[in-house]
Coordinates of C-alpha atoms and ligand atoms in Angstrom, one line a residue:
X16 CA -2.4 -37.7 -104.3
X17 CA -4.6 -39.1 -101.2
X18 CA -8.3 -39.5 -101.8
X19 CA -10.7 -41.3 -99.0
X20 CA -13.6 -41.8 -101.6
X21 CA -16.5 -42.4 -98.9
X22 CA -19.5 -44.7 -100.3
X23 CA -22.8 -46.5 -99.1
X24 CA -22.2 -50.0 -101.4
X25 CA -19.0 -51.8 -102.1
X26 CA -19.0 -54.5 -104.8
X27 CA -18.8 -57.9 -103.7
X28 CA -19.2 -57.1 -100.0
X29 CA -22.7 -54.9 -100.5
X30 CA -24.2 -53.8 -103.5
X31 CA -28.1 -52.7 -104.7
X32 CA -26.7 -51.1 -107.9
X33 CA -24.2 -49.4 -110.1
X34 CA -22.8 -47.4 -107.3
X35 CA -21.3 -50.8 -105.8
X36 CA -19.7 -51.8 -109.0
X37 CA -18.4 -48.2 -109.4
X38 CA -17.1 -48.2 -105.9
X39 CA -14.8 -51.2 -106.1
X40 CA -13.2 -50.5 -109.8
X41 CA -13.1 -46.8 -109.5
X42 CA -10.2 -46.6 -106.4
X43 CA -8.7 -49.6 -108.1
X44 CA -8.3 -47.9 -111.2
X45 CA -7.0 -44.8 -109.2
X46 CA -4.7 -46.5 -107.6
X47 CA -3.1 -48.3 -110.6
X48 CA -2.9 -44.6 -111.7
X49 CA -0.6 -43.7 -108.8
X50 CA -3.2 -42.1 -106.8
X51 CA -3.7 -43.7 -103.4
X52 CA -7.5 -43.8 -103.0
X53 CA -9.0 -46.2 -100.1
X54 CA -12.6 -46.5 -99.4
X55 CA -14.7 -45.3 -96.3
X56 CA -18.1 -47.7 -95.9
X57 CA -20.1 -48.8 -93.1
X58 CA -19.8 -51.7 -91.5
X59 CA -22.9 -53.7 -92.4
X60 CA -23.3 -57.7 -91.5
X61 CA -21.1 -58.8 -95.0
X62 CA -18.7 -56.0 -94.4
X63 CA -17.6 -57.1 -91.1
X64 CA -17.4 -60.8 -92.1
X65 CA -15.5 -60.4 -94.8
X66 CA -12.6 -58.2 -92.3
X67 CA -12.8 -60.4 -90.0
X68 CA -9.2 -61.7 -89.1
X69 CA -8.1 -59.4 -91.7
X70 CA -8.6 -55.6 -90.3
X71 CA -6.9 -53.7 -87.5
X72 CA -8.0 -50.9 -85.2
X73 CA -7.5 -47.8 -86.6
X74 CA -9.2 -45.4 -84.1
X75 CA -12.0 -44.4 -82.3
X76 CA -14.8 -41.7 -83.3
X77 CA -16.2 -39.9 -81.0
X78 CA -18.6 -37.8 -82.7
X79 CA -21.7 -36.9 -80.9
X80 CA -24.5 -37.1 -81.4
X81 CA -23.9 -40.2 -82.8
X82 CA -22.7 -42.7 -80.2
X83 CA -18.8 -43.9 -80.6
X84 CA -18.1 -46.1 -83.8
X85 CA -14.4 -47.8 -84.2
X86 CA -12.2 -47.6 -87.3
X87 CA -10.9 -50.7 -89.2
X88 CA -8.2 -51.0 -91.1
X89 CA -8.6 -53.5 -93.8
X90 CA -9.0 -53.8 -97.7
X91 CA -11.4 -54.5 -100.4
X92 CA -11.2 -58.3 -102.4
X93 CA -9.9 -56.7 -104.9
X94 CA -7.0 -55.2 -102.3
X95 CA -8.2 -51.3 -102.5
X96 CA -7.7 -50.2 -98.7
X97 CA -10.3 -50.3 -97.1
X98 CA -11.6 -47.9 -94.0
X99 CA -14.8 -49.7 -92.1
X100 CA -16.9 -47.7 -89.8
X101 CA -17.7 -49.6 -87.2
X102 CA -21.2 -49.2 -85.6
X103 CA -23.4 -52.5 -84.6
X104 CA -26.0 -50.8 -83.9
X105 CA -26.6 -48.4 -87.1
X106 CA -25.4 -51.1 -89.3
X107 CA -24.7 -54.9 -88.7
X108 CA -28.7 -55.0 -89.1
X109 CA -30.6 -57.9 -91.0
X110 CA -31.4 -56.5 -94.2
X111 CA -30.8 -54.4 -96.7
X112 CA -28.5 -51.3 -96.7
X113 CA -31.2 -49.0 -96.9
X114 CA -34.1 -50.8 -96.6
X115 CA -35.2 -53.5 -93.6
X116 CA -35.9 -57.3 -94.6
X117 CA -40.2 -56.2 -95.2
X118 CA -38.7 -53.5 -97.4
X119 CA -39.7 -50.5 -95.8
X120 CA -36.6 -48.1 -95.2
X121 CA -35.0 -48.2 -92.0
X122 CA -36.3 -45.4 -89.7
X123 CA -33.2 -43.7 -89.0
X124 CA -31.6 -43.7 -92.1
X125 CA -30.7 -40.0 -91.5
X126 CA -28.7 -40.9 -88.4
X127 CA -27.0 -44.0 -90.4
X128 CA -25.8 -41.8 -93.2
X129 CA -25.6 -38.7 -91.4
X130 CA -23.1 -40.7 -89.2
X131 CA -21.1 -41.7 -92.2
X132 CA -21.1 -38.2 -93.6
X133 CA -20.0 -37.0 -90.5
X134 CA -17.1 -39.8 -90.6
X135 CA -15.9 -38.7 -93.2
X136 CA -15.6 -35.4 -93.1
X137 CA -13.7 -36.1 -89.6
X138 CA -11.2 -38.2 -91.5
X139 CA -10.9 -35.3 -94.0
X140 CA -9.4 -33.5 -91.2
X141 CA -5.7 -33.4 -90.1
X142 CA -5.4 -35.7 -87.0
X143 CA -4.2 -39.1 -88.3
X144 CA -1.6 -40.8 -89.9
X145 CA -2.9 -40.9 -93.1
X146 CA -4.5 -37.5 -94.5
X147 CA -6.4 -37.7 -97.4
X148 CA -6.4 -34.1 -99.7
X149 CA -9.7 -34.6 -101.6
X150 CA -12.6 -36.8 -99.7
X151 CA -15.2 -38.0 -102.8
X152 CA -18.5 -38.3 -101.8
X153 CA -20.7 -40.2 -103.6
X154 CA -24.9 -39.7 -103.6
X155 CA -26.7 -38.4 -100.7
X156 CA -25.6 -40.8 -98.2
X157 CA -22.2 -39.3 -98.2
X158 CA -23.9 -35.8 -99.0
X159 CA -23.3 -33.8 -95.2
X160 CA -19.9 -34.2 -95.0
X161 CA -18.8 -31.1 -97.1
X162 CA -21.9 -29.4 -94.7
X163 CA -20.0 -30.6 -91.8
X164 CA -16.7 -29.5 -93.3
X165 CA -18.4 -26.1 -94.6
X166 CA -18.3 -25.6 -90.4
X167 CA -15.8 -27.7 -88.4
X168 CA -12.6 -25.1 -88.0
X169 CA -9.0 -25.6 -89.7
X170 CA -7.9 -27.2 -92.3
X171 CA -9.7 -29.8 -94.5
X172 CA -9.4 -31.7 -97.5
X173 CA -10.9 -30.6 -100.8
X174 CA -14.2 -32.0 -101.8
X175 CA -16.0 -33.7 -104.6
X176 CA -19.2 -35.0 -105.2
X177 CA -20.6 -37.1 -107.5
X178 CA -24.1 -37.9 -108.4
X179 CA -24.9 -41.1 -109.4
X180 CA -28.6 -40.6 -109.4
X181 CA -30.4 -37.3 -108.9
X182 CA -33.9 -39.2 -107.8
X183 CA -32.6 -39.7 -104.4
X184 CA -31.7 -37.0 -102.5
X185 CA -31.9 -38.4 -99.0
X186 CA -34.8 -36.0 -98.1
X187 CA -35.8 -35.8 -94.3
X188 CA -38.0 -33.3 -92.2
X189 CA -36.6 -30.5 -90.3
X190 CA -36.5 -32.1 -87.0
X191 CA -33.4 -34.3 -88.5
X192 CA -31.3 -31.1 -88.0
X193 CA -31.4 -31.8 -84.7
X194 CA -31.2 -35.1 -84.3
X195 CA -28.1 -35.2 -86.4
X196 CA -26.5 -31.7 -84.5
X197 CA -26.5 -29.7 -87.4
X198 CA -26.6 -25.9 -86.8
X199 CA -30.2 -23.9 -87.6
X200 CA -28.3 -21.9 -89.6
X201 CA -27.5 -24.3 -92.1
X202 CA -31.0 -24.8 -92.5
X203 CA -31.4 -21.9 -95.6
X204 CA -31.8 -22.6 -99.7
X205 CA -28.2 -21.3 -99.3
X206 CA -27.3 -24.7 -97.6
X207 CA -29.1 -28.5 -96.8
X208 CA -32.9 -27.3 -96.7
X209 CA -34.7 -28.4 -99.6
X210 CA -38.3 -26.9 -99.8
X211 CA -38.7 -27.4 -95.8
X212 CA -36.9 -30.1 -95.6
X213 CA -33.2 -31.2 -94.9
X214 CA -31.7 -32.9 -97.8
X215 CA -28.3 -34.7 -97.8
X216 CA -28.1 -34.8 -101.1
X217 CA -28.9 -30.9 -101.7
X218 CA -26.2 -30.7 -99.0
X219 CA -23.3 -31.7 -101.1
X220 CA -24.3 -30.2 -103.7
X221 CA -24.4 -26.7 -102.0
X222 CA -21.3 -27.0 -100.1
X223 CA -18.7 -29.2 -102.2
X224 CA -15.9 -27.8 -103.8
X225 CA -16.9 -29.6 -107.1
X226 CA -19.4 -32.1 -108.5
X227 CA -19.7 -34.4 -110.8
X228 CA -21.7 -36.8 -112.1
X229 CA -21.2 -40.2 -114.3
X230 CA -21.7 -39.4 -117.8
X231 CA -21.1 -35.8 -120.2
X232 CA -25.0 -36.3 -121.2
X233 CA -26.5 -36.8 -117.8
X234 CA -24.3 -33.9 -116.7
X235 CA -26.1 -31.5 -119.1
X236 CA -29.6 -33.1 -118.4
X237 CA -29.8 -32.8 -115.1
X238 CA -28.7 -28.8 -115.3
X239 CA -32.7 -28.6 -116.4
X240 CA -36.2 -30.1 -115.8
X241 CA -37.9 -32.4 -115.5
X242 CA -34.2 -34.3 -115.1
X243 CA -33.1 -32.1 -112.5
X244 CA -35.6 -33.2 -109.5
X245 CA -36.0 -29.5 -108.5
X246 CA -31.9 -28.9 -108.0
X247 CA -31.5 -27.5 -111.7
X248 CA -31.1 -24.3 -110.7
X249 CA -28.6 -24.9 -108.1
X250 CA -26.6 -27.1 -110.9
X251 CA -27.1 -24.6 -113.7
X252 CA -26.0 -22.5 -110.9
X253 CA -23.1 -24.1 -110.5
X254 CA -22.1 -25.3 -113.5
X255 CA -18.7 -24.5 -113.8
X256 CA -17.9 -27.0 -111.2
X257 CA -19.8 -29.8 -112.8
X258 CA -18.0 -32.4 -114.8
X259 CA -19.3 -35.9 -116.3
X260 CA -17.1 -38.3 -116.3
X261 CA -18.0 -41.3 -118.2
X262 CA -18.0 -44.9 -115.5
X263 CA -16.3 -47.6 -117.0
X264 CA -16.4 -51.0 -116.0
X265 CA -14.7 -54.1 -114.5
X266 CA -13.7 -55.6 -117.8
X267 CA -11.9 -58.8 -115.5
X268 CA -15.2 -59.6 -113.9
X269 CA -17.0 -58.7 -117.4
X270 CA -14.8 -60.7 -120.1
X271 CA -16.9 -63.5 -122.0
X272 CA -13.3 -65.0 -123.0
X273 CA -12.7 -65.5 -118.8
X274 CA -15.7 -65.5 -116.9
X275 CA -16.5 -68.6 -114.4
X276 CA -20.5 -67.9 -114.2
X277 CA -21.1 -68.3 -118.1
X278 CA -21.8 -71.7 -120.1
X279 CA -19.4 -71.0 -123.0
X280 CA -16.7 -68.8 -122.8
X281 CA -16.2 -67.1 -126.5
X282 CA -14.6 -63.8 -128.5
X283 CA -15.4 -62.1 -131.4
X284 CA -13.5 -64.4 -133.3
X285 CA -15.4 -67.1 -131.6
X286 CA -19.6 -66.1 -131.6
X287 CA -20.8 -68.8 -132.9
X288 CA -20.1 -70.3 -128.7
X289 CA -22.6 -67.5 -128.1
X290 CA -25.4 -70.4 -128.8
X291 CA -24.5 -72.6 -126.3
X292 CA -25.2 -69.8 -123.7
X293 CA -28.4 -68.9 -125.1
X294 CA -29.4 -72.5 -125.1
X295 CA -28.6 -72.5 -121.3
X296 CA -30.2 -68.9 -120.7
X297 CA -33.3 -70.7 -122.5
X298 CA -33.4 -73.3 -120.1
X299 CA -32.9 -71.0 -116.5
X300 CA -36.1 -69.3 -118.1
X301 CA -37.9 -71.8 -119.2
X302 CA -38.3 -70.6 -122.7
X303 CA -38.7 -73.2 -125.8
X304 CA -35.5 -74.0 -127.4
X305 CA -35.6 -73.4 -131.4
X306 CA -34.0 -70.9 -133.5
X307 CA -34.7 -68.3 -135.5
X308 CA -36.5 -65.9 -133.5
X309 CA -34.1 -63.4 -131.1
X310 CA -33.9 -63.6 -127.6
X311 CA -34.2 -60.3 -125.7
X312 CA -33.1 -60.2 -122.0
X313 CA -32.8 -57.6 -119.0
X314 CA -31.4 -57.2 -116.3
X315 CA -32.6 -54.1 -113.8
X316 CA -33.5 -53.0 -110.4
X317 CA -37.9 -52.2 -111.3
X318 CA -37.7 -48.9 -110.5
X319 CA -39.8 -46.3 -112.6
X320 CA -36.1 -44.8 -113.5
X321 CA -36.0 -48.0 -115.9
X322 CA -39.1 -47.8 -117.9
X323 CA -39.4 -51.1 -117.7
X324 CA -43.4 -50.6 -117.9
X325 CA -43.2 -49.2 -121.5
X326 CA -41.3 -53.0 -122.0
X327 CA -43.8 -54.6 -120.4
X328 CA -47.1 -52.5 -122.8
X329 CA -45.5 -54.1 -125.8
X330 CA -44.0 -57.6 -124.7
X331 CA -47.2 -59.0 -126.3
X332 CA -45.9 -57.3 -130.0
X333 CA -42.5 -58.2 -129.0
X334 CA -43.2 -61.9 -128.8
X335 CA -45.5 -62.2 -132.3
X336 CA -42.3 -60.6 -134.1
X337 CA -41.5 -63.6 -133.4
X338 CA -39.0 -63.0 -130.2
X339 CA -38.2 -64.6 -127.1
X340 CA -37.9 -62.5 -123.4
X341 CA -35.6 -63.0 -120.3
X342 CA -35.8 -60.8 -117.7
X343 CA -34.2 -60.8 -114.5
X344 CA -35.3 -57.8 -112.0
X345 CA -36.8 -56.8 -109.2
X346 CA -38.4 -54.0 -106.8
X347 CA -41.4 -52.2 -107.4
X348 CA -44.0 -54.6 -106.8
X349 CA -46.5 -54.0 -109.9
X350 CA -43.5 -54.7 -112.0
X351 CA -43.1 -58.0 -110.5
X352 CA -46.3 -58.7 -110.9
X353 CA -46.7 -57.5 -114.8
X354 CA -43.7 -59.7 -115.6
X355 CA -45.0 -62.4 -113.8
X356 CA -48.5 -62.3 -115.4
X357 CA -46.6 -61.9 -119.0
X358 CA -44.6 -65.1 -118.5
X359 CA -47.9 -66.5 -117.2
X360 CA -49.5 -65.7 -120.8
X361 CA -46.9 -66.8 -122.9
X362 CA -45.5 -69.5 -121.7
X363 CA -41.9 -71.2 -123.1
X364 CA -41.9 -67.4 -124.5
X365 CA -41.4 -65.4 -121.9
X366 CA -39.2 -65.9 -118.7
X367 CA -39.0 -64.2 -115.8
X368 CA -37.0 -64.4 -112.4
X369 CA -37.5 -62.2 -110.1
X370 CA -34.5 -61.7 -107.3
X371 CA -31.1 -60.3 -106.9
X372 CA -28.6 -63.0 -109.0
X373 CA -25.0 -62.0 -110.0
X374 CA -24.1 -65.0 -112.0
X375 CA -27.3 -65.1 -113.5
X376 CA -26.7 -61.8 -114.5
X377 CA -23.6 -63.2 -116.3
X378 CA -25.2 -65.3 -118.2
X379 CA -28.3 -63.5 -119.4
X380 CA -25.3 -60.9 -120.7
X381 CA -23.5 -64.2 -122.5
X382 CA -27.1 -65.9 -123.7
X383 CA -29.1 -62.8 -124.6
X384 CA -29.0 -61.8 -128.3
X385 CA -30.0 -58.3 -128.1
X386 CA -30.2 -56.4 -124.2
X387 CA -32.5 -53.5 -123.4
X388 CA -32.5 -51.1 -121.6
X389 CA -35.8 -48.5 -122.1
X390 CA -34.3 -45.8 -119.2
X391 CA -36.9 -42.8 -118.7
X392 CA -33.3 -41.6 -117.5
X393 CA -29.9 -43.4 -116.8
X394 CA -26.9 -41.6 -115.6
X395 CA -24.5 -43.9 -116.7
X396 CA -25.9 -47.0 -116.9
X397 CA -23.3 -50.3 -116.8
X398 CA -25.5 -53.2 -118.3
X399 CA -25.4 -51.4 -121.9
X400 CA -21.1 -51.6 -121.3
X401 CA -21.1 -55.3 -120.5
X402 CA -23.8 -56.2 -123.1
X403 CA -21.5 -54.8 -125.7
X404 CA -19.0 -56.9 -124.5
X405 CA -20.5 -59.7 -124.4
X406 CA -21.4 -59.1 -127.9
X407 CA -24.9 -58.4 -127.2
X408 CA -26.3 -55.2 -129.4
X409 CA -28.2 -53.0 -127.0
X410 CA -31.7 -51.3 -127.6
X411 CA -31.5 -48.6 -125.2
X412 CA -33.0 -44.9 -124.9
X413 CA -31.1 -41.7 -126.4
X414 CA -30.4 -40.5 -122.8
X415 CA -27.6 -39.8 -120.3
X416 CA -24.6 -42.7 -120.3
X417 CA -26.7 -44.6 -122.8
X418 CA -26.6 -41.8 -125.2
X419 CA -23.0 -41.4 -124.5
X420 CA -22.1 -44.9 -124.6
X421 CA -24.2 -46.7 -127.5
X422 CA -24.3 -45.9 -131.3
X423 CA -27.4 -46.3 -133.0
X424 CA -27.3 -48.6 -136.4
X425 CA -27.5 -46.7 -139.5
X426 CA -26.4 -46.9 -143.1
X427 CA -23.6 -44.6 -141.8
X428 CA -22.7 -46.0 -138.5
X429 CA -22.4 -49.3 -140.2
X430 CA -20.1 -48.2 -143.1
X431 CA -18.1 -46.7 -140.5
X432 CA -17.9 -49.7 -138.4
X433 CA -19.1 -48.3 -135.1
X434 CA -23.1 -48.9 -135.2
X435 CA -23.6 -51.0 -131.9
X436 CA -27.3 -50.5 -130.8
X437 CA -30.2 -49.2 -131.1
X438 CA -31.9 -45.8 -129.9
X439 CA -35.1 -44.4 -129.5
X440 CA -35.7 -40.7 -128.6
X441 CA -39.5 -40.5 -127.1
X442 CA -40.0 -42.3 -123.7
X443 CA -43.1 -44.5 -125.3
X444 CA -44.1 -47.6 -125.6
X445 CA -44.7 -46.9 -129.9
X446 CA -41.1 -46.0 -129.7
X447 CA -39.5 -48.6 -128.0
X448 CA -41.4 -51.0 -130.3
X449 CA -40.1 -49.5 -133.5
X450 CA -36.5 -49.8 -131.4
X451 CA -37.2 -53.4 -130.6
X452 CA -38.9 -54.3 -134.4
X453 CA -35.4 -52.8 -136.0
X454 CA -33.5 -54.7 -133.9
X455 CA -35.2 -57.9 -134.7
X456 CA -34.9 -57.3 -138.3
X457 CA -31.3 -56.7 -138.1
X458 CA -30.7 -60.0 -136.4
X459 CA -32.0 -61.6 -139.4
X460 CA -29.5 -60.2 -141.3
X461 CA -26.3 -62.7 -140.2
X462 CA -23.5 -60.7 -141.5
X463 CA -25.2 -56.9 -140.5
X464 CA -25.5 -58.7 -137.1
X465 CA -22.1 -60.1 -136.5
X466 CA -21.1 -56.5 -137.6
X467 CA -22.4 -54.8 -134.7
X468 CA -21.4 -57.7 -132.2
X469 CA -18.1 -57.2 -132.7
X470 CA -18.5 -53.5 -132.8
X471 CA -19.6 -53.4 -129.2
X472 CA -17.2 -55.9 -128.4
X473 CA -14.0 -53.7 -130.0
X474 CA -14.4 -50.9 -127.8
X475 CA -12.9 -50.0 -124.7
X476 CA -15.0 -49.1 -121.3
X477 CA -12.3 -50.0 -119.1
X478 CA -11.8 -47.5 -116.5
X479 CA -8.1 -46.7 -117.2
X480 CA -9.4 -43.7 -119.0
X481 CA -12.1 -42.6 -116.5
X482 CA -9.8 -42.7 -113.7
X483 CA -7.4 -40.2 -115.6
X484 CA -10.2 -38.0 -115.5
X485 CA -10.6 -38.1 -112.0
X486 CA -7.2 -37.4 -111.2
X487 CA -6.5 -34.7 -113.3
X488 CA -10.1 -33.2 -111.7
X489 CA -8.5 -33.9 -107.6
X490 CA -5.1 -32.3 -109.2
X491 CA -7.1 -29.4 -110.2
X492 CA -9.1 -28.9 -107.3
X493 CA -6.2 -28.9 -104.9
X494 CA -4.2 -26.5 -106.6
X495 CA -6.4 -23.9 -105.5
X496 CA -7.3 -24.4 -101.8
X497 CA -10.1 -23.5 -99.8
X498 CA -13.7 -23.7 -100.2
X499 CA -15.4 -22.2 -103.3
X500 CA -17.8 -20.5 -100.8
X501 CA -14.7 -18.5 -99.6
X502 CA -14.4 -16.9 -102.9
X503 CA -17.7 -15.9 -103.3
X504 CA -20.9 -17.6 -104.9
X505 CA -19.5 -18.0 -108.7
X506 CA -15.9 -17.2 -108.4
Ligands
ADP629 P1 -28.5 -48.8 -111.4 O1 -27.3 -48.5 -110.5 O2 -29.3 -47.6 -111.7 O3 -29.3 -49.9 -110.9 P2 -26.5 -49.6 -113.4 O4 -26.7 -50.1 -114.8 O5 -25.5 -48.6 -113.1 O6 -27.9 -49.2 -112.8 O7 -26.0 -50.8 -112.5 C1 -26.8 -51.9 -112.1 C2 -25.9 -53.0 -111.7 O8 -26.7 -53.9 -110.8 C3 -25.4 -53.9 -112.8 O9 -24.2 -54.4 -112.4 C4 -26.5 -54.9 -112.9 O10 -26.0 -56.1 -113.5 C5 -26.8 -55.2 -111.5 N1 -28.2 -55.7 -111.3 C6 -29.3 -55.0 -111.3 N2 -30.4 -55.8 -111.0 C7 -29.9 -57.0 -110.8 C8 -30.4 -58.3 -110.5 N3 -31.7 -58.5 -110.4 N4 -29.6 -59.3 -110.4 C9 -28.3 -59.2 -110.6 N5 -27.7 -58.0 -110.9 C10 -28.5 -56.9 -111.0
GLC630 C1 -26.8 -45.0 -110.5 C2 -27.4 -44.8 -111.9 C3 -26.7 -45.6 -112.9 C4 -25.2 -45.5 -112.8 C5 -24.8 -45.9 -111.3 C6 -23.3 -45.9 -111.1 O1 -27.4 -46.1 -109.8 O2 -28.8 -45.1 -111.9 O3 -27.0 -45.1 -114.2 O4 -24.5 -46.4 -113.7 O5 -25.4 -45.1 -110.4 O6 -22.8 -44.6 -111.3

């Protein structure tokens, strides 16, 4: 089975968020399941340095409107081939994938990603050597190539596409059509417009052969409002070709018995080493050393999605428990700002750093004592996987991949061995503190505590499992060929 699984973010070469991390592991863990999966990205600044001496000339695109971008050859660290599309101009930008260095998006983010949609429906086409038979799209930026495919004649690979977050649709005004050289008469609710607008992401999910998004919860959610962002009823629509797969995660890079960037490597037999990397995480934040009290910590784009706003209402309550706060984030500016005045008002209490830090990251997983994770919404979610890890219990909110992937602590869950966390149902700030008090009481309780550690740490989110779903789903969908749309609206 071929598969070109076309993406936006890459892990370590690019990455603003789970899709990165899921980018690189996914087509590894497809390949070690026989299926040869290689990765179409753009070539941003870091892309091209890293294939630098290491890529060869695959082909030339000629694809107007979009002026001609080259095709390397090359391959991922981690040795997943790797397809590059090569245009300066759209991408070896100072900056940010999406956004330019002042942090306003780039301007003509429709003709970047409309160029890499259009990329890869090309390579989904007979022509070269190597032929995939399913392209996988992933989020809007990848969202017009099944459009494109829905039109360009002859034969084509089967499609997939996988939402990794609903909230961004990749919404643009009419005029794009144009500017991109899509046909008016795609232009209908039956196609890419979007209440007057053209929207990549509405694109994909009109014209792929079958979607998919990361978790079985977040897949029902998002088939009604307010968690559907207006395309409910095209995915209630279409649910029969809607699966959730669960993401798993790179449990080499996220393994407290290996990993480099931590103070104190450690396994469940061996906790007690946990201290030494909360001693460290205490200093990085500048909180007061001393035991006793828990130490909470986050990690998290600020980004309403997060709810890290309800966090920040009670992080007053949270520190008279008594209980200690790391949290390393950043985005929305008011965010930053509430943080930062809340590490202002309790000082050697509350830490914040504010930035993008990957080996900090590490360690706040290795040094916190309980993670959280307050998600108005969360598709998957891949913090709450390595916190459990790492032997940090989660507090987290009954939604999407969180529900799916943590089990609240209960008389029962505990008897049965497989409480690991803490949920709360209600998006509030009341109930996040009744999350966060319960979790604090539990740490008191040495033995309870070291039960749900190694809990979290005994299961398995490797992706072996999630990539076996994927393949049977390509297997499925190219055993009957041809466009859903060629069988009729529902067949
Ligand atoms: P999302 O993709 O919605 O941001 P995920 O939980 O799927 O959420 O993935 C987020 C990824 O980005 C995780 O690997 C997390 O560790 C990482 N991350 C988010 N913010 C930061 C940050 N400020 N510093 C380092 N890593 C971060
Ligand atoms: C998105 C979601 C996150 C998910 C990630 C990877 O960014 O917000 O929940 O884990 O994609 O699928």
């Amino acid at each position: 089975m071929k598969v070109l699984f076309a993406t936006s973010e890459a892990t370590p070469l690019v990455k603003t968020g789970g899709l990165a991390d899921v980018s690189a592991a996914l087509p590894a863990a497809l390949r070690r399941a026989g299926v040869d999966a290689r990765v179409l990205m753009p070539g941003y600044g870091p892309v091209l340095g890293w294939v630098e001496g290491r890529a060869r000339l695959a082909g030339v695109l000629e694809l107007p409107p979009f002026p001609v971008a080259r095709l390397l050859e090359s391959a991922l660290p981690g040795g997943t081939p790797l397809l590059v599309l090569d245009c300066p101009a759209l991408y070896a930008r100072e900056g940010g994938p999406y956004h330019q260095p002042g942090g306003a998006e780039w301007p003509d983010n429709d003709f970047r990603f409309g160029l890499l949609s259009r990329a890869a429906a090309e390579l989904a086409r007979p022509g070269r050597d190597w032929v995939p038979q399913v392209l996988h799209c992933n989020d809007w930026q990848t969202g017009l190539a099944p459009s494109w495919l829905s039109i360009l004649p002859g034969p084509r690979a089967a499609t997939l596409m996988t939402i990794h977050n609903l909230a961004y649709q990749g919404l643009f005004p009419a005029t794009a059509m144009e500017r991109l050289g899509l046909p008016w008469s795609l232009f209908q609710p039956d196609g890419v417009e979007f209440h007057g607008n053209l929207s990549f992401l509405k694109a994909g999910l009109f014209h792929a052969d079958r979607l998919s998004t990361v978790s079985p919860t977040y897949a029902r959610e998002i088939q009604q409002a307010p968690l559907g962002f207006g395309m409910q009823g095209l995915l209630s629509w279409r649910s029969r070709y809607l699966s959730g797969v669960l993401n798993g995660i790179d449990t080499a890079a996220w393994n407290p018995g290996t990993d480099p960037l931590i103070a104190r490597r450690y396994g469940p037999g061996t906790l007690a080493r946990k201290d030494d990397n909360r001693a460290a995480l205490r200093e990085r934040f500048g909180l007061s050393p001393g035991p006793g009290r828990p130490l909470f910590g986050v990690v998290s784009r600020f980004a309403h999605q997060k709810g890290l706003d309800l966090l920040a209402e009670v992080t007053s309550q949270l520190v008279a428990l008594p209980a200690q706060l790391a949290v390393l984030g950043s985005g929305e500016a008011p965010l930053e700002a509430a943080f930062r005045e809340l590490a202002t008002r309790h000082p050697g209490e509350v830490g914040v750093v504010v930035g993008f830090d990957e080996g900090l990251s590490h360690l706040l997983e290795a040094g916190a004592d309980v993670f959280v994770m307050p998600s108005r919404y969360e598709p998957s979610g891949l913090n709450q996987m390595y916190s459990q890890r790492y032997g940090t219990p989660v507090v987290a909110r009954d939604t999407g991949g969180l529900a799916d992937t943590v089990t609240d602590c209960a008389p029962a869950t505990l008897a049965e061995g497989t409480a690991t966390g803490f949920l709360f149902r209600e998006p509030t700030p009341e109930a996040l503190l009744e999350a966060l008090t319960r979790a604090a009481a539990a740490f008191a309780n040495r033995r309870m505590w070291r039960a749900l550690q190694r809990n979290g740490m005994a299961r398995d989110f490797s992706w072996d499992a999630s990539a076996a779903r994927y393949a049977a789903l390509y297997a499925d969908m190219t055993a009957s060929p041809g466009g859903w749309q060629n069988a009729g609206p529902g067949a």
